[in-house]
């Protein structure tokens, strides 16, 4: 926390300086002119006009009161799930599609981080001081980024100011979590100095290993088998070293062949939306799109051990571009405080690129004679695929004396098969989500129950994942000290049932189960 204290002192100094600066300034009224402000938006202004399915999560939502990965923060939204790699890393999955098919953006600009090369790398985004998070699915995602076969997640904050800051703003947050004995501190500051907008943010989090429910550990059936394999690996260590030297020699001898793999890809994509207001409360829309995506570099050129996933991954330089033909039918109905939203989609993807693990039989066949260190051999392949699914949600708002109570029930489901009838690996299971939320002036509370079904539609080399239930709770109370200052106290509870749960889409679902029961507390001070 030492660095946080230093950052806090720096921001306080800037705050004092700004007050002195403004006090010394004198403005001659005769020199003032009318100010004309011209604003434009890259993505968020037009979101309400889009007819395709979309989520807009406000920055003051209680889900952002606790430190979570990007995928886990959005996991309770219909059509959006997380491909976790432990509690710190979670990539958003949109309608069964993830990785390079889902574009992560910050203020309309594509993030360029290492999360695109593997599920074990976190998205470099700061969810501490955001205005809103936008999720675009279906054909409309083409309006903002090319190659978005799955969709877009756009994080909006004030790092690039949309209008001049009118006054200084300082936000200090302290947080603790029980499941990992964790603590976190954050600070953000915004001000305007002589016409220049300044935005600073800093966060320091320290989390230990998290607790898991009783019975979550999978024990090996035969520990001696692992010891024998380790002994065999030692015997062949020298042989592997000589093999590596030979490979290195071949690489030096054939450097000129690298030019052969300098491939060019040219993609063409289009989308169209048709919408009709049938009645004052009923709207129907149809979305059609054809989106092409070039293979990612890791899919083309990966050739080595990926130790954290326990795999030896091999790319394919002969991969062609994916072509996704998507049809999306949407219905929205609202009558007073009742609303219904439903979406049905079908996505045919030609040349679908996927990572295929070898089977246990194949792994045992080559045994000690493999050239990939005993790791699971996984190859990037492609095959025509079909994905289809739906999301449906009904909600009712009850107006009470002091606030509003909202009850919603939703379900999402997606299935994916190759044209030969085999299942696509790591497809997310169907879920039912029940949410009860209450809000009044300075109080908000939410209880979410998530019923995740068993996933037995598994791909080659996969194992079945059991069903589980997840119960989460959040509460926030804000105390307004004066017109400018306020203190917010947030209480959270996650996995209150202490369920043993595994994420089917995770590469390490057996080794890394989801965390157990967790309670957290956060205090925020704004002035």
Short mmCIF file of N, CA and C in Angstrom, two decimals, residues 100-264:
data_model
loop_
_atom_site.label_atom_id
_atom_site.label_comp_id
_atom_site.label_asym_id
_atom_site.label_seq_id
_atom_site.Cartn_x
_atom_site.Cartn_y
_atom_site.Cartn_z
N UNK A 100 -10.17 -13.89 -30.09
CA UNK A 100 -10.06 -12.83 -31.09
C UNK A 100 -11.37 -12.52 -31.80
N UNK A 101 -12.40 -13.30 -31.53
CA UNK A 101 -13.72 -13.02 -32.12
C UNK A 101 -14.47 -11.94 -31.34
N UNK A 102 -14.03 -11.66 -30.12
CA UNK A 102 -14.65 -10.62 -29.30
C UNK A 102 -13.64 -9.49 -29.13
N UNK A 103 -14.01 -8.29 -29.52
CA UNK A 103 -13.11 -7.15 -29.47
C UNK A 103 -13.31 -6.37 -28.17
N UNK A 104 -12.24 -6.19 -27.41
CA UNK A 104 -12.27 -5.39 -26.19
C UNK A 104 -11.76 -3.99 -26.54
N UNK A 105 -12.58 -2.99 -26.20
CA UNK A 105 -12.26 -1.61 -26.58
C UNK A 105 -12.33 -0.71 -25.35
N UNK A 106 -11.59 0.38 -25.41
CA UNK A 106 -11.61 1.40 -24.37
C UNK A 106 -11.85 2.75 -25.04
N UNK A 107 -13.00 3.33 -24.75
CA UNK A 107 -13.40 4.59 -25.38
C UNK A 107 -13.38 4.49 -26.90
N UNK A 108 -13.84 3.36 -27.42
CA UNK A 108 -13.94 3.16 -28.85
C UNK A 108 -12.65 2.80 -29.54
N UNK A 109 -11.57 2.62 -28.78
CA UNK A 109 -10.28 2.24 -29.36
C UNK A 109 -9.94 0.81 -28.95
N UNK A 110 -9.52 0.00 -29.91
CA UNK A 110 -9.21 -1.39 -29.63
C UNK A 110 -8.02 -1.50 -28.68
N UNK A 111 -8.16 -2.33 -27.63
CA UNK A 111 -7.06 -2.58 -26.72
C UNK A 111 -6.04 -3.49 -27.38
N UNK A 112 -4.78 -3.13 -27.27
CA UNK A 112 -3.69 -3.94 -27.84
C UNK A 112 -2.88 -4.51 -26.69
N UNK A 113 -3.34 -5.59 -26.09
CA UNK A 113 -2.61 -6.21 -25.00
C UNK A 113 -2.41 -7.69 -25.30
N UNK A 114 -1.72 -8.38 -24.39
CA UNK A 114 -1.36 -9.77 -24.66
C UNK A 114 -2.51 -10.73 -24.38
N UNK A 115 -3.68 -10.22 -23.97
CA UNK A 115 -4.82 -11.11 -23.74
C UNK A 115 -5.28 -11.78 -25.03
N UNK A 116 -4.90 -11.23 -26.17
CA UNK A 116 -5.31 -11.81 -27.45
C UNK A 116 -4.53 -13.07 -27.82
N UNK A 117 -3.45 -13.36 -27.08
CA UNK A 117 -2.64 -14.52 -27.44
C UNK A 117 -2.88 -15.71 -26.52
N UNK A 118 -3.76 -15.57 -25.53
CA UNK A 118 -4.02 -16.71 -24.65
C UNK A 118 -4.99 -16.37 -23.55
N UNK A 119 -5.77 -17.37 -23.12
CA UNK A 119 -6.76 -17.16 -22.07
C UNK A 119 -6.13 -16.97 -20.70
N UNK A 120 -4.82 -17.18 -20.57
CA UNK A 120 -4.16 -17.01 -19.28
C UNK A 120 -3.67 -15.59 -19.06
N UNK A 121 -3.89 -14.69 -20.02
CA UNK A 121 -3.48 -13.30 -19.88
C UNK A 121 -4.70 -12.41 -19.64
N UNK A 122 -4.60 -11.51 -18.68
CA UNK A 122 -5.73 -10.68 -18.31
C UNK A 122 -5.92 -9.52 -19.28
N UNK A 123 -7.15 -9.02 -19.36
CA UNK A 123 -7.44 -7.82 -20.14
C UNK A 123 -6.95 -6.61 -19.36
N UNK A 124 -6.14 -5.78 -20.00
CA UNK A 124 -5.54 -4.61 -19.33
C UNK A 124 -6.55 -3.46 -19.33
N UNK A 125 -7.57 -3.58 -18.50
CA UNK A 125 -8.58 -2.54 -18.37
C UNK A 125 -8.73 -2.18 -16.90
N UNK A 126 -9.06 -0.93 -16.64
CA UNK A 126 -9.28 -0.44 -15.28
C UNK A 126 -10.77 -0.23 -15.07
N UNK A 127 -11.37 -1.05 -14.21
CA UNK A 127 -12.80 -0.94 -13.94
C UNK A 127 -13.07 -0.13 -12.69
N UNK A 128 -12.07 0.63 -12.23
CA UNK A 128 -12.21 1.35 -10.97
C UNK A 128 -13.03 2.62 -11.10
N UNK A 129 -12.88 3.35 -12.20
CA UNK A 129 -13.51 4.66 -12.33
C UNK A 129 -14.10 4.80 -13.73
N UNK A 130 -15.09 3.98 -14.04
CA UNK A 130 -15.66 3.97 -15.37
C UNK A 130 -17.03 4.62 -15.38
N UNK A 131 -17.46 5.04 -16.56
CA UNK A 131 -18.80 5.60 -16.72
C UNK A 131 -19.81 4.52 -17.08
N UNK A 132 -19.42 3.62 -17.99
CA UNK A 132 -20.30 2.54 -18.37
C UNK A 132 -19.53 1.52 -19.20
N UNK A 133 -20.09 0.32 -19.27
CA UNK A 133 -19.56 -0.75 -20.12
C UNK A 133 -20.64 -1.13 -21.10
N UNK A 134 -20.29 -1.21 -22.38
CA UNK A 134 -21.25 -1.48 -23.44
C UNK A 134 -20.90 -2.81 -24.10
N UNK A 135 -21.91 -3.63 -24.28
CA UNK A 135 -21.74 -4.92 -24.96
C UNK A 135 -22.63 -4.93 -26.19
N UNK A 136 -22.01 -5.06 -27.34
CA UNK A 136 -22.74 -5.09 -28.61
C UNK A 136 -22.61 -6.50 -29.18
N UNK A 137 -23.73 -7.10 -29.51
CA UNK A 137 -23.74 -8.44 -30.10
C UNK A 137 -24.42 -8.38 -31.46
N UNK A 138 -24.13 -9.36 -32.29
CA UNK A 138 -24.81 -9.44 -33.56
C UNK A 138 -24.24 -8.50 -34.60
N UNK A 139 -24.97 -8.24 -35.67
CA UNK A 139 -24.46 -7.47 -36.80
C UNK A 139 -24.03 -6.05 -36.47
N UNK A 140 -24.64 -5.42 -35.47
CA UNK A 140 -24.32 -4.02 -35.19
C UNK A 140 -22.88 -3.82 -34.74
N UNK A 141 -22.22 -4.88 -34.25
CA UNK A 141 -20.83 -4.74 -33.83
C UNK A 141 -19.93 -4.37 -34.99
N UNK A 142 -20.37 -4.64 -36.23
CA UNK A 142 -19.59 -4.30 -37.42
C UNK A 142 -19.44 -2.79 -37.58
N UNK A 143 -20.36 -2.02 -36.99
CA UNK A 143 -20.30 -0.57 -37.15
C UNK A 143 -19.06 0.02 -36.49
N UNK A 144 -18.45 -0.73 -35.58
CA UNK A 144 -17.41 -0.15 -34.75
C UNK A 144 -16.06 -0.83 -34.86
N UNK A 145 -16.00 -2.04 -35.38
CA UNK A 145 -14.72 -2.71 -35.52
C UNK A 145 -14.86 -3.87 -36.50
N UNK A 146 -13.86 -4.08 -37.33
CA UNK A 146 -13.91 -5.15 -38.32
C UNK A 146 -13.54 -6.48 -37.67
N UNK A 147 -14.03 -7.57 -38.27
CA UNK A 147 -13.68 -8.89 -37.80
C UNK A 147 -14.31 -9.31 -36.48
N UNK A 148 -15.33 -8.58 -36.03
CA UNK A 148 -15.96 -8.90 -34.74
C UNK A 148 -17.05 -9.94 -34.96
N UNK A 149 -16.63 -11.19 -35.11
CA UNK A 149 -17.57 -12.28 -35.34
C UNK A 149 -18.47 -12.47 -34.14
N UNK A 150 -17.92 -12.27 -32.92
CA UNK A 150 -18.71 -12.47 -31.71
C UNK A 150 -19.38 -11.21 -31.19
N UNK A 151 -18.64 -10.12 -31.09
CA UNK A 151 -19.21 -8.88 -30.58
C UNK A 151 -18.13 -7.98 -30.01
N UNK A 152 -18.59 -6.96 -29.27
CA UNK A 152 -17.70 -5.93 -28.75
C UNK A 152 -18.01 -5.68 -27.29
N UNK A 153 -16.96 -5.48 -26.50
CA UNK A 153 -17.09 -4.96 -25.14
C UNK A 153 -16.32 -3.65 -25.09
N UNK A 154 -17.02 -2.56 -24.85
CA UNK A 154 -16.41 -1.23 -24.87
C UNK A 154 -16.49 -0.61 -23.48
N UNK A 155 -15.33 -0.26 -22.91
CA UNK A 155 -15.28 0.35 -21.58
C UNK A 155 -15.14 1.86 -21.75
N UNK A 156 -16.10 2.59 -21.20
CA UNK A 156 -16.11 4.04 -21.32
C UNK A 156 -15.67 4.66 -20.00
N UNK A 157 -14.66 5.52 -20.05
CA UNK A 157 -14.24 6.27 -18.87
C UNK A 157 -13.84 7.67 -19.31
N UNK A 158 -13.28 8.42 -18.38
CA UNK A 158 -12.93 9.81 -18.67
C UNK A 158 -11.43 10.00 -18.85
N UNK A 159 -10.71 8.93 -19.22
CA UNK A 159 -9.29 9.12 -19.48
C UNK A 159 -9.08 10.06 -20.66
N UNK A 160 -10.01 10.01 -21.61
CA UNK A 160 -10.04 11.01 -22.69
C UNK A 160 -11.32 11.82 -22.46
N UNK A 161 -11.17 13.03 -21.94
CA UNK A 161 -12.33 13.83 -21.54
C UNK A 161 -13.19 14.19 -22.74
N UNK A 162 -14.49 14.05 -22.58
CA UNK A 162 -15.42 14.40 -23.66
C UNK A 162 -15.84 15.85 -23.57
N UNK A 163 -15.67 16.43 -22.39
CA UNK A 163 -15.86 17.86 -22.21
C UNK A 163 -14.96 18.31 -21.08
N UNK A 164 -14.63 19.59 -21.04
CA UNK A 164 -13.71 20.09 -20.03
C UNK A 164 -14.24 19.83 -18.63
N UNK A 165 -13.32 19.39 -17.75
CA UNK A 165 -13.70 19.21 -16.35
C UNK A 165 -14.03 20.58 -15.74
N UNK A 166 -15.16 20.66 -15.08
CA UNK A 166 -15.59 21.93 -14.48
C UNK A 166 -14.98 22.16 -13.11
N UNK A 167 -14.63 21.09 -12.42
CA UNK A 167 -14.10 21.20 -11.07
C UNK A 167 -13.22 19.98 -10.79
N UNK A 168 -12.43 20.09 -9.74
CA UNK A 168 -11.58 18.96 -9.37
C UNK A 168 -12.41 17.87 -8.72
N UNK A 169 -12.05 16.61 -9.01
CA UNK A 169 -12.75 15.46 -8.45
C UNK A 169 -11.70 14.46 -7.94
N UNK A 170 -11.89 14.03 -6.70
CA UNK A 170 -10.99 13.08 -6.09
C UNK A 170 -11.81 11.92 -5.54
N UNK A 171 -11.41 10.70 -5.87
CA UNK A 171 -12.13 9.51 -5.45
C UNK A 171 -11.13 8.54 -4.81
N UNK A 172 -11.38 8.17 -3.56
CA UNK A 172 -10.50 7.26 -2.82
C UNK A 172 -11.32 6.04 -2.42
N UNK A 173 -10.80 4.84 -2.68
CA UNK A 173 -11.51 3.61 -2.36
C UNK A 173 -10.63 2.62 -1.63
N UNK A 174 -11.21 1.95 -0.64
CA UNK A 174 -10.55 0.88 0.10
C UNK A 174 -11.47 -0.34 0.09
N UNK A 175 -10.89 -1.53 -0.13
CA UNK A 175 -11.69 -2.73 -0.31
C UNK A 175 -11.03 -3.92 0.35
N UNK A 176 -11.84 -4.84 0.87
CA UNK A 176 -11.33 -6.08 1.43
C UNK A 176 -12.22 -7.24 1.04
N UNK A 177 -11.63 -8.43 0.86
CA UNK A 177 -12.37 -9.64 0.50
C UNK A 177 -11.94 -10.78 1.42
N UNK A 178 -12.91 -11.62 1.79
CA UNK A 178 -12.63 -12.69 2.74
C UNK A 178 -12.07 -13.95 2.09
N UNK A 179 -12.48 -14.25 0.85
CA UNK A 179 -12.13 -15.53 0.25
C UNK A 179 -10.64 -15.64 -0.04
N UNK A 180 -9.95 -14.51 -0.16
CA UNK A 180 -8.53 -14.52 -0.49
C UNK A 180 -7.70 -13.65 0.45
N UNK A 181 -8.30 -13.24 1.59
CA UNK A 181 -7.61 -12.34 2.52
C UNK A 181 -7.04 -11.13 1.77
N UNK A 182 -7.81 -10.64 0.82
CA UNK A 182 -7.30 -9.60 -0.06
C UNK A 182 -7.63 -8.21 0.41
N UNK A 183 -6.82 -7.28 -0.04
CA UNK A 183 -7.07 -5.86 0.21
C UNK A 183 -6.70 -5.08 -1.03
N UNK A 184 -7.41 -4.00 -1.25
CA UNK A 184 -7.20 -3.20 -2.44
C UNK A 184 -7.44 -1.73 -2.11
N UNK A 185 -6.64 -0.88 -2.68
CA UNK A 185 -6.81 0.56 -2.54
C UNK A 185 -6.73 1.24 -3.89
N UNK A 186 -7.55 2.24 -4.08
CA UNK A 186 -7.57 2.94 -5.37
C UNK A 186 -7.73 4.43 -5.15
N UNK A 187 -7.26 5.18 -6.14
CA UNK A 187 -7.40 6.63 -6.11
C UNK A 187 -7.48 7.14 -7.54
N UNK A 188 -8.36 8.07 -7.78
CA UNK A 188 -8.47 8.70 -9.10
C UNK A 188 -8.68 10.19 -8.91
N UNK A 189 -8.18 10.95 -9.87
CA UNK A 189 -8.22 12.42 -9.76
C UNK A 189 -8.44 13.01 -11.14
N UNK A 190 -9.29 14.05 -11.20
CA UNK A 190 -9.57 14.76 -12.45
C UNK A 190 -9.60 16.25 -12.17
N UNK A 191 -9.02 17.01 -13.10
CA UNK A 191 -9.02 18.47 -12.94
C UNK A 191 -8.67 19.11 -14.28
N UNK A 192 -8.84 20.40 -14.33
CA UNK A 192 -8.51 21.17 -15.52
C UNK A 192 -7.52 22.25 -15.13
N UNK A 193 -6.35 22.24 -15.78
CA UNK A 193 -5.30 23.21 -15.51
C UNK A 193 -5.06 24.06 -16.75
N UNK A 194 -5.48 25.31 -16.73
CA UNK A 194 -5.23 26.22 -17.84
C UNK A 194 -5.77 25.72 -19.17
N UNK A 195 -6.91 25.03 -19.13
CA UNK A 195 -7.51 24.52 -20.36
C UNK A 195 -7.12 23.10 -20.70
N UNK A 196 -6.23 22.49 -19.91
CA UNK A 196 -5.82 21.11 -20.14
C UNK A 196 -6.50 20.20 -19.12
N UNK A 197 -7.18 19.18 -19.62
CA UNK A 197 -7.82 18.21 -18.73
C UNK A 197 -6.80 17.17 -18.29
N UNK A 198 -6.78 16.93 -16.99
CA UNK A 198 -5.84 15.97 -16.40
C UNK A 198 -6.64 14.88 -15.69
N UNK A 199 -6.32 13.64 -15.99
CA UNK A 199 -6.99 12.50 -15.37
C UNK A 199 -5.93 11.51 -14.91
N UNK A 200 -5.93 11.19 -13.61
CA UNK A 200 -4.97 10.26 -13.03
C UNK A 200 -5.73 9.16 -12.29
N UNK A 201 -5.21 7.94 -12.34
CA UNK A 201 -5.82 6.83 -11.61
C UNK A 201 -4.74 5.85 -11.20
N UNK A 202 -4.90 5.30 -10.01
CA UNK A 202 -3.94 4.32 -9.50
C UNK A 202 -4.69 3.32 -8.63
N UNK A 203 -4.30 2.04 -8.74
CA UNK A 203 -4.92 1.00 -7.93
C UNK A 203 -3.86 -0.02 -7.55
N UNK A 204 -3.90 -0.43 -6.28
CA UNK A 204 -2.97 -1.42 -5.76
C UNK A 204 -3.77 -2.51 -5.07
N UNK A 205 -3.67 -3.76 -5.58
CA UNK A 205 -4.43 -4.88 -5.04
C UNK A 205 -3.48 -6.00 -4.64
N UNK A 206 -3.73 -6.57 -3.47
CA UNK A 206 -2.94 -7.69 -2.99
C UNK A 206 -3.90 -8.80 -2.57
N UNK A 207 -3.90 -9.91 -3.32
CA UNK A 207 -4.79 -11.03 -3.04
C UNK A 207 -3.97 -12.31 -2.87
N UNK A 208 -4.29 -13.07 -1.83
CA UNK A 208 -3.65 -14.36 -1.61
C UNK A 208 -4.40 -15.45 -2.38
N UNK A 209 -3.97 -16.70 -2.23
CA UNK A 209 -4.70 -17.81 -2.82
C UNK A 209 -6.12 -17.85 -2.25
N UNK A 210 -7.10 -18.08 -3.12
CA UNK A 210 -8.48 -18.04 -2.64
C UNK A 210 -8.94 -19.42 -2.13
N UNK A 211 -9.90 -19.37 -1.21
CA UNK A 211 -10.47 -20.58 -0.65
C UNK A 211 -11.44 -21.21 -1.65
N UNK A 212 -11.52 -22.53 -1.61
CA UNK A 212 -12.47 -23.26 -2.45
C UNK A 212 -13.34 -24.14 -1.56
N UNK A 213 -14.55 -24.48 -1.99
CA UNK A 213 -15.45 -25.28 -1.17
C UNK A 213 -14.89 -26.68 -0.91
N UNK A 214 -15.37 -27.30 0.16
CA UNK A 214 -15.00 -28.69 0.45
C UNK A 214 -15.44 -29.60 -0.69
N UNK A 215 -14.55 -30.49 -1.07
CA UNK A 215 -14.87 -31.42 -2.15
C UNK A 215 -14.57 -30.91 -3.54
N UNK A 216 -13.95 -29.72 -3.64
CA UNK A 216 -13.69 -29.15 -4.96
C UNK A 216 -12.44 -29.72 -5.61
N UNK A 217 -11.55 -30.32 -4.82
CA UNK A 217 -10.29 -30.84 -5.36
C UNK A 217 -10.52 -32.20 -5.99
N UNK A 218 -10.02 -32.37 -7.20
CA UNK A 218 -10.07 -33.66 -7.87
C UNK A 218 -8.77 -34.40 -7.59
N UNK A 219 -8.84 -35.56 -6.93
CA UNK A 219 -7.66 -36.32 -6.59
C UNK A 219 -7.30 -37.28 -7.71
N UNK A 220 -6.00 -37.45 -7.92
CA UNK A 220 -5.53 -38.38 -8.94
C UNK A 220 -5.82 -39.81 -8.49
N UNK A 221 -6.27 -40.63 -9.43
CA UNK A 221 -6.59 -42.03 -9.11
C UNK A 221 -5.32 -42.86 -8.85
N UNK A 222 -4.25 -42.49 -9.51
CA UNK A 222 -3.02 -43.27 -9.36
C UNK A 222 -1.84 -42.31 -9.33
N UNK A 223 -1.38 -41.94 -8.12
CA UNK A 223 -0.28 -41.00 -8.00
C UNK A 223 1.03 -41.62 -8.49
N UNK A 224 1.16 -42.96 -8.33
CA UNK A 224 2.41 -43.60 -8.75
C UNK A 224 2.59 -43.51 -10.26
N UNK A 225 1.47 -43.44 -10.99
CA UNK A 225 1.55 -43.32 -12.44
C UNK A 225 2.27 -42.03 -12.82
N UNK A 226 1.98 -40.93 -12.09
CA UNK A 226 2.64 -39.66 -12.37
C UNK A 226 4.13 -39.74 -12.05
N UNK A 227 4.47 -40.46 -10.94
CA UNK A 227 5.87 -40.58 -10.58
C UNK A 227 6.65 -41.34 -11.65
N UNK A 228 6.04 -42.40 -12.19
CA UNK A 228 6.69 -43.18 -13.24
C UNK A 228 6.91 -42.34 -14.48
N UNK A 229 5.89 -41.52 -14.82
CA UNK A 229 6.05 -40.66 -16.00
C UNK A 229 7.18 -39.67 -15.78
N UNK A 230 7.28 -39.12 -14.56
CA UNK A 230 8.35 -38.17 -14.26
C UNK A 230 9.72 -38.84 -14.38
N UNK A 231 9.81 -40.10 -13.91
CA UNK A 231 11.07 -40.84 -14.02
C UNK A 231 11.45 -41.05 -15.47
N UNK A 232 10.45 -41.39 -16.29
CA UNK A 232 10.72 -41.61 -17.71
C UNK A 232 11.17 -40.32 -18.39
N UNK A 233 10.59 -39.21 -17.97
CA UNK A 233 10.98 -37.93 -18.56
C UNK A 233 12.43 -37.62 -18.25
N UNK A 234 12.90 -37.97 -17.02
CA UNK A 234 14.29 -37.73 -16.66
C UNK A 234 15.23 -38.57 -17.52
N UNK A 235 14.82 -39.83 -17.81
CA UNK A 235 15.66 -40.70 -18.61
C UNK A 235 15.85 -40.17 -20.02
N UNK A 236 14.84 -39.51 -20.51
CA UNK A 236 14.90 -39.02 -21.90
C UNK A 236 15.26 -37.54 -21.97
N UNK A 237 15.71 -36.97 -20.84
CA UNK A 237 16.02 -35.53 -20.83
C UNK A 237 17.16 -35.21 -21.79
N UNK A 238 18.22 -36.05 -21.74
CA UNK A 238 19.35 -35.80 -22.63
C UNK A 238 18.94 -35.93 -24.08
N UNK A 239 18.10 -36.91 -24.35
CA UNK A 239 17.63 -37.11 -25.73
C UNK A 239 16.85 -35.89 -26.21
N UNK A 240 16.04 -35.31 -25.33
CA UNK A 240 15.27 -34.12 -25.71
C UNK A 240 16.18 -32.94 -25.97
N UNK A 241 17.27 -32.83 -25.17
CA UNK A 241 18.19 -31.71 -25.38
C UNK A 241 18.82 -31.80 -26.77
N UNK A 242 19.25 -33.02 -27.14
CA UNK A 242 19.84 -33.18 -28.48
C UNK A 242 18.80 -32.89 -29.56
N UNK A 243 17.54 -33.27 -29.29
CA UNK A 243 16.48 -33.02 -30.26
C UNK A 243 16.27 -31.51 -30.43
N UNK A 244 16.32 -30.77 -29.29
CA UNK A 244 16.15 -29.31 -29.37
C UNK A 244 17.28 -28.67 -30.15
N UNK A 245 18.52 -29.20 -29.95
CA UNK A 245 19.67 -28.65 -30.68
C UNK A 245 19.49 -28.87 -32.18
N UNK A 246 19.00 -30.05 -32.55
CA UNK A 246 18.77 -30.34 -33.97
C UNK A 246 17.73 -29.40 -34.55
N UNK A 247 16.65 -29.15 -33.76
CA UNK A 247 15.62 -28.24 -34.24
C UNK A 247 16.19 -26.84 -34.42
N UNK A 248 17.03 -26.40 -33.46
CA UNK A 248 17.63 -25.07 -33.58
C UNK A 248 18.51 -24.98 -34.81
N UNK A 249 19.26 -26.07 -35.09
CA UNK A 249 20.11 -26.08 -36.28
C UNK A 249 19.27 -25.96 -37.55
N UNK A 250 18.13 -26.68 -37.59
CA UNK A 250 17.27 -26.62 -38.76
C UNK A 250 16.71 -25.22 -38.96
N UNK A 251 16.36 -24.53 -37.83
CA UNK A 251 15.81 -23.18 -37.95
C UNK A 251 16.84 -22.22 -38.56
N UNK A 252 18.14 -22.34 -38.14
CA UNK A 252 19.19 -21.48 -38.71
C UNK A 252 19.42 -21.78 -40.18
N UNK A 253 19.27 -23.07 -40.54
CA UNK A 253 19.54 -23.48 -41.90
C UNK A 253 18.46 -23.04 -42.87
N UNK A 254 17.23 -22.83 -42.34
CA UNK A 254 16.12 -22.55 -43.23
C UNK A 254 15.44 -21.22 -42.89
N UNK A 255 16.22 -20.22 -42.50
CA UNK A 255 15.65 -18.92 -42.18
C UNK A 255 14.96 -18.30 -43.38
N UNK A 256 15.43 -18.62 -44.57
CA UNK A 256 14.83 -18.01 -45.75
C UNK A 256 13.39 -18.46 -45.95
N UNK A 257 12.98 -19.57 -45.34
CA UNK A 257 11.62 -20.05 -45.51
C UNK A 257 10.59 -19.19 -44.77
N UNK A 258 11.07 -18.32 -43.88
CA UNK A 258 10.14 -17.46 -43.14
C UNK A 258 9.35 -16.58 -44.10
N UNK A 259 9.96 -16.16 -45.16
CA UNK A 259 9.27 -15.30 -46.11
C UNK A 259 8.05 -15.98 -46.70
N UNK A 260 8.06 -17.29 -46.73
CA UNK A 260 6.94 -18.03 -47.32
C UNK A 260 5.66 -17.81 -46.53
N UNK A 261 5.80 -17.49 -45.24
CA UNK A 261 4.63 -17.37 -44.38
C UNK A 261 4.16 -15.93 -44.21
N UNK A 262 4.71 -15.01 -44.98
CA UNK A 262 4.21 -13.63 -44.98
C UNK A 262 2.95 -13.56 -45.82
N UNK A 263 1.82 -13.87 -45.21
CA UNK A 263 0.57 -13.97 -45.95
C UNK A 263 -0.25 -12.70 -45.81
N UNK A 264 -0.97 -12.37 -46.84
CA UNK A 264 -1.88 -11.23 -46.84
C UNK A 264 -3.32 -11.74 -46.81
#
